[in-house]
Amino acid sequence: MKNTVKMIGTFVLVSLMFMVSCDKDTDPSETDLFVGTYEGDISFNDGEETIIDEDGRVTVAKAGDTYSFIFGSGIPDITGVKFEKDGNTYVGIGEGFTGIRITASSLNILVTNDRGTWTADCSR
């Protein structure tokens, strides 16, 4: 029974994400729900392993005022990020997240914390 409930919940969540997916010109700061994919150079280094993908993808999901960055290529995700407005750009706030900048058309990440270092230079 628990597995059935989990499967149904996952299906509903995935369906909702596809229904609220945004056009390429939608600014993530203008909506409470946002899902968009940025493509470009991404990398991650945790001191033991380095992952580099020149054709990488980062899916940005926003619910309320919290953002999650879901990386492809086996790179760990970054979750729980909040932003403040700086002109037409939103800049990550909080310890370890100040190196994230996002607009409707670009995503730039340079984050270093105890888990590793993430970089992204992507566009939509």
PDB file of C-alpha atoms in Angstrom:
ATOM      1  CA  MET A   1       0.000   0.000   0.000  1.00  0.00           C
ATOM      2  CA  LYS A   2       2.815   2.410   0.868  1.00  0.00           C
ATOM      3  CA  ASN A   3       4.482   1.785  -2.499  1.00  0.00           C
ATOM      4  CA  THR A   4       1.236   2.521  -4.327  1.00  0.00           C
ATOM      5  CA  VAL A   5       0.803   5.804  -2.447  1.00  0.00           C
ATOM      6  CA  LYS A   6       4.431   6.751  -3.191  1.00  0.00           C
ATOM      7  CA  MET A   7       4.000   5.950  -6.886  1.00  0.00           C
ATOM      8  CA  ILE A   8       0.798   7.969  -7.134  1.00  0.00           C
ATOM      9  CA  GLY A   9       2.401  10.879  -5.263  1.00  0.00           C
ATOM     10  CA  THR A  10       5.434  10.805  -7.544  1.00  0.00           C
ATOM     11  CA  PHE A  11       3.201  10.690 -10.630  1.00  0.00           C
ATOM     12  CA  VAL A  12       1.154  13.670  -9.392  1.00  0.00           C
ATOM     13  CA  LEU A  13       4.310  15.656  -8.591  1.00  0.00           C
ATOM     14  CA  VAL A  14       5.897  14.958 -11.982  1.00  0.00           C
ATOM     15  CA  SER A  15       2.631  15.778 -13.768  1.00  0.00           C
ATOM     16  CA  LEU A  16       2.348  19.044 -11.855  1.00  0.00           C
ATOM     17  CA  MET A  17       5.916  19.990 -12.778  1.00  0.00           C
ATOM     18  CA  PHE A  18       5.183  19.456 -16.474  1.00  0.00           C
ATOM     19  CA  MET A  19       1.965  21.444 -16.259  1.00  0.00           C
ATOM     20  CA  VAL A  20       3.651  24.444 -14.641  1.00  0.00           C
ATOM     21  CA  SER A  21       6.789  24.310 -16.777  1.00  0.00           C
ATOM     22  CA  CYS A  22       7.593  27.747 -18.040  1.00  0.00           C
ATOM     23  CA  ASP A  23       8.400  29.318 -21.377  1.00  0.00           C
ATOM     24  CA  LYS A  24      12.002  30.262 -22.054  1.00  0.00           C
ATOM     25  CA  ASP A  25      11.257  33.946 -21.521  1.00  0.00           C
ATOM     26  CA  THR A  26       9.594  33.451 -18.120  1.00  0.00           C
ATOM     27  CA  ASP A  27      11.628  35.018 -15.338  1.00  0.00           C
ATOM     28  CA  PRO A  28      11.781  32.626 -12.367  1.00  0.00           C
ATOM     29  CA  SER A  29      11.376  35.529  -9.954  1.00  0.00           C
ATOM     30  CA  GLU A  30       7.963  36.413 -11.406  1.00  0.00           C
ATOM     31  CA  THR A  31       6.179  33.190 -10.413  1.00  0.00           C
ATOM     32  CA  ASP A  32       5.690  31.142  -7.257  1.00  0.00           C
ATOM     33  CA  LEU A  33       6.074  27.889  -9.205  1.00  0.00           C
ATOM     34  CA  PHE A  34       8.813  27.627 -11.802  1.00  0.00           C
ATOM     35  CA  VAL A  35      10.514  24.775 -13.621  1.00  0.00           C
ATOM     36  CA  GLY A  36      13.060  25.549 -16.329  1.00  0.00           C
ATOM     37  CA  THR A  37      16.093  23.886 -17.848  1.00  0.00           C
ATOM     38  CA  TYR A  38      19.341  25.731 -18.506  1.00  0.00           C
ATOM     39  CA  GLU A  39      22.014  24.201 -20.734  1.00  0.00           C
ATOM     40  CA  GLY A  40      25.757  24.796 -20.948  1.00  0.00           C
ATOM     41  CA  ASP A  41      29.011  24.075 -19.127  1.00  0.00           C
ATOM     42  CA  ILE A  42      28.633  22.466 -15.695  1.00  0.00           C
ATOM     43  CA  SER A  43      31.147  20.940 -13.314  1.00  0.00           C
ATOM     44  CA  PHE A  44      31.579  19.558  -9.816  1.00  0.00           C
ATOM     45  CA  ASN A  45      34.634  18.719  -7.715  1.00  0.00           C
ATOM     46  CA  ASP A  46      34.510  17.163  -4.249  1.00  0.00           C
ATOM     47  CA  GLY A  47      38.265  16.783  -3.759  1.00  0.00           C
ATOM     48  CA  GLU A  48      38.234  13.151  -4.869  1.00  0.00           C
ATOM     49  CA  GLU A  49      36.318  13.289  -8.139  1.00  0.00           C
ATOM     50  CA  THR A  50      35.830  15.901 -10.841  1.00  0.00           C
ATOM     51  CA  ILE A  51      32.828  15.827 -13.170  1.00  0.00           C
ATOM     52  CA  ILE A  52      32.821  18.143 -16.204  1.00  0.00           C
ATOM     53  CA  ASP A  53      30.075  18.307 -18.838  1.00  0.00           C
ATOM     54  CA  GLU A  54      30.282  20.893 -21.611  1.00  0.00           C
ATOM     55  CA  ASP A  55      26.749  19.994 -22.771  1.00  0.00           C
ATOM     56  CA  GLY A  56      25.243  19.793 -19.293  1.00  0.00           C
ATOM     57  CA  ARG A  57      21.782  20.580 -18.011  1.00  0.00           C
ATOM     58  CA  VAL A  58      20.560  22.183 -14.825  1.00  0.00           C
ATOM     59  CA  THR A  59      16.857  22.071 -14.052  1.00  0.00           C
ATOM     60  CA  VAL A  60      15.774  24.925 -11.821  1.00  0.00           C
ATOM     61  CA  ALA A  61      12.688  24.320  -9.702  1.00  0.00           C
ATOM     62  CA  LYS A  62      11.132  27.050  -7.581  1.00  0.00           C
ATOM     63  CA  ALA A  63       8.371  26.566  -5.026  1.00  0.00           C
ATOM     64  CA  GLY A  64       7.455  29.716  -3.121  1.00  0.00           C
ATOM     65  CA  ASP A  65      10.729  31.489  -2.396  1.00  0.00           C
ATOM     66  CA  THR A  66      13.007  28.433  -2.348  1.00  0.00           C
ATOM     67  CA  TYR A  67      14.964  27.204  -5.364  1.00  0.00           C
ATOM     68  CA  SER A  68      16.479  23.810  -6.171  1.00  0.00           C
ATOM     69  CA  PHE A  69      19.113  23.172  -8.827  1.00  0.00           C
ATOM     70  CA  ILE A  70      18.943  19.637 -10.209  1.00  0.00           C
ATOM     71  CA  PHE A  71      22.075  18.791 -12.166  1.00  0.00           C
ATOM     72  CA  GLY A  72      22.546  16.105 -14.777  1.00  0.00           C
ATOM     73  CA  SER A  73      25.768  14.159 -15.342  1.00  0.00           C
ATOM     74  CA  GLY A  74      25.900  12.678 -11.833  1.00  0.00           C
ATOM     75  CA  ILE A  75      26.495  16.045 -10.158  1.00  0.00           C
ATOM     76  CA  PRO A  76      24.850  16.417  -6.718  1.00  0.00           C
ATOM     77  CA  ASP A  77      21.878  18.773  -6.529  1.00  0.00           C
ATOM     78  CA  ILE A  78      21.805  22.091  -4.687  1.00  0.00           C
ATOM     79  CA  THR A  79      18.583  22.661  -2.739  1.00  0.00           C
ATOM     80  CA  GLY A  80      17.053  25.152  -0.333  1.00  0.00           C
ATOM     81  CA  VAL A  81      18.456  28.315  -1.942  1.00  0.00           C
ATOM     82  CA  LYS A  82      16.840  31.712  -1.373  1.00  0.00           C
ATOM     83  CA  PHE A  83      17.521  34.816  -3.473  1.00  0.00           C
ATOM     84  CA  GLU A  84      17.523  38.599  -3.296  1.00  0.00           C
ATOM     85  CA  LYS A  85      17.047  40.949  -6.225  1.00  0.00           C
ATOM     86  CA  ASP A  86      20.046  42.817  -7.668  1.00  0.00           C
ATOM     87  CA  GLY A  87      18.770  44.813 -10.648  1.00  0.00           C
ATOM     88  CA  ASN A  88      17.344  42.303 -13.163  1.00  0.00           C
ATOM     89  CA  THR A  89      19.373  39.484 -11.615  1.00  0.00           C
ATOM     90  CA  TYR A  90      18.630  37.357  -8.587  1.00  0.00           C
ATOM     91  CA  VAL A  91      21.603  36.485  -6.376  1.00  0.00           C
ATOM     92  CA  GLY A  92      21.664  33.535  -3.984  1.00  0.00           C
ATOM     93  CA  ILE A  93      21.799  34.404  -0.297  1.00  0.00           C
ATOM     94  CA  GLY A  94      22.867  32.311   2.644  1.00  0.00           C
ATOM     95  CA  GLU A  95      26.156  30.695   3.520  1.00  0.00           C
ATOM     96  CA  GLY A  96      27.656  28.981   0.502  1.00  0.00           C
ATOM     97  CA  PHE A  97      25.057  30.197  -2.006  1.00  0.00           C
ATOM     98  CA  THR A  98      26.192  33.741  -2.855  1.00  0.00           C
ATOM     99  CA  GLY A  99      27.790  32.507  -6.096  1.00  0.00           C
ATOM    100  CA  ILE A 100      24.452  31.748  -7.812  1.00  0.00           C
ATOM    101  CA  ARG A 101      22.974  34.269 -10.257  1.00  0.00           C
ATOM    102  CA  ILE A 102      19.828  33.613 -12.275  1.00  0.00           C
ATOM    103  CA  THR A 103      17.799  35.499 -14.886  1.00  0.00           C
ATOM    104  CA  ALA A 104      15.160  34.421 -17.389  1.00  0.00           C
ATOM    105  CA  SER A 105      17.902  33.608 -19.897  1.00  0.00           C
ATOM    106  CA  SER A 106      21.024  32.700 -17.909  1.00  0.00           C
ATOM    107  CA  LEU A 107      22.272  30.746 -14.904  1.00  0.00           C
ATOM    108  CA  ASN A 108      25.735  31.210 -13.421  1.00  0.00           C
ATOM    109  CA  ILE A 109      26.943  29.188 -10.452  1.00  0.00           C
ATOM    110  CA  LEU A 110      30.182  29.206  -8.496  1.00  0.00           C
ATOM    111  CA  VAL A 111      29.396  27.591  -5.154  1.00  0.00           C
ATOM    112  CA  THR A 112      31.936  26.134  -2.747  1.00  0.00           C
ATOM    113  CA  ASN A 113      31.025  24.504   0.540  1.00  0.00           C
ATOM    114  CA  ASP A 114      31.993  21.443   2.572  1.00  0.00           C
ATOM    115  CA  ARG A 115      30.364  19.129  -0.029  1.00  0.00           C
ATOM    116  CA  GLY A 116      32.419  20.440  -2.963  1.00  0.00           C
ATOM    117  CA  THR A 117      32.546  23.064  -5.698  1.00  0.00           C
ATOM    118  CA  TRP A 118      29.861  23.502  -8.359  1.00  0.00           C
ATOM    119  CA  THR A 119      30.135  25.657 -11.476  1.00  0.00           C
ATOM    120  CA  ALA A 120      27.637  26.382 -14.219  1.00  0.00           C
ATOM    121  CA  ASP A 121      27.614  28.773 -17.161  1.00  0.00           C
ATOM    122  CA  CYS A 122      24.264  28.045 -18.787  1.00  0.00           C
ATOM    123  CA  SER A 123      21.485  29.646 -20.792  1.00  0.00           C
ATOM    124  CA  ARG A 124      17.907  28.858 -21.854  1.00  0.00           C
TER     125      ARG A 124
END
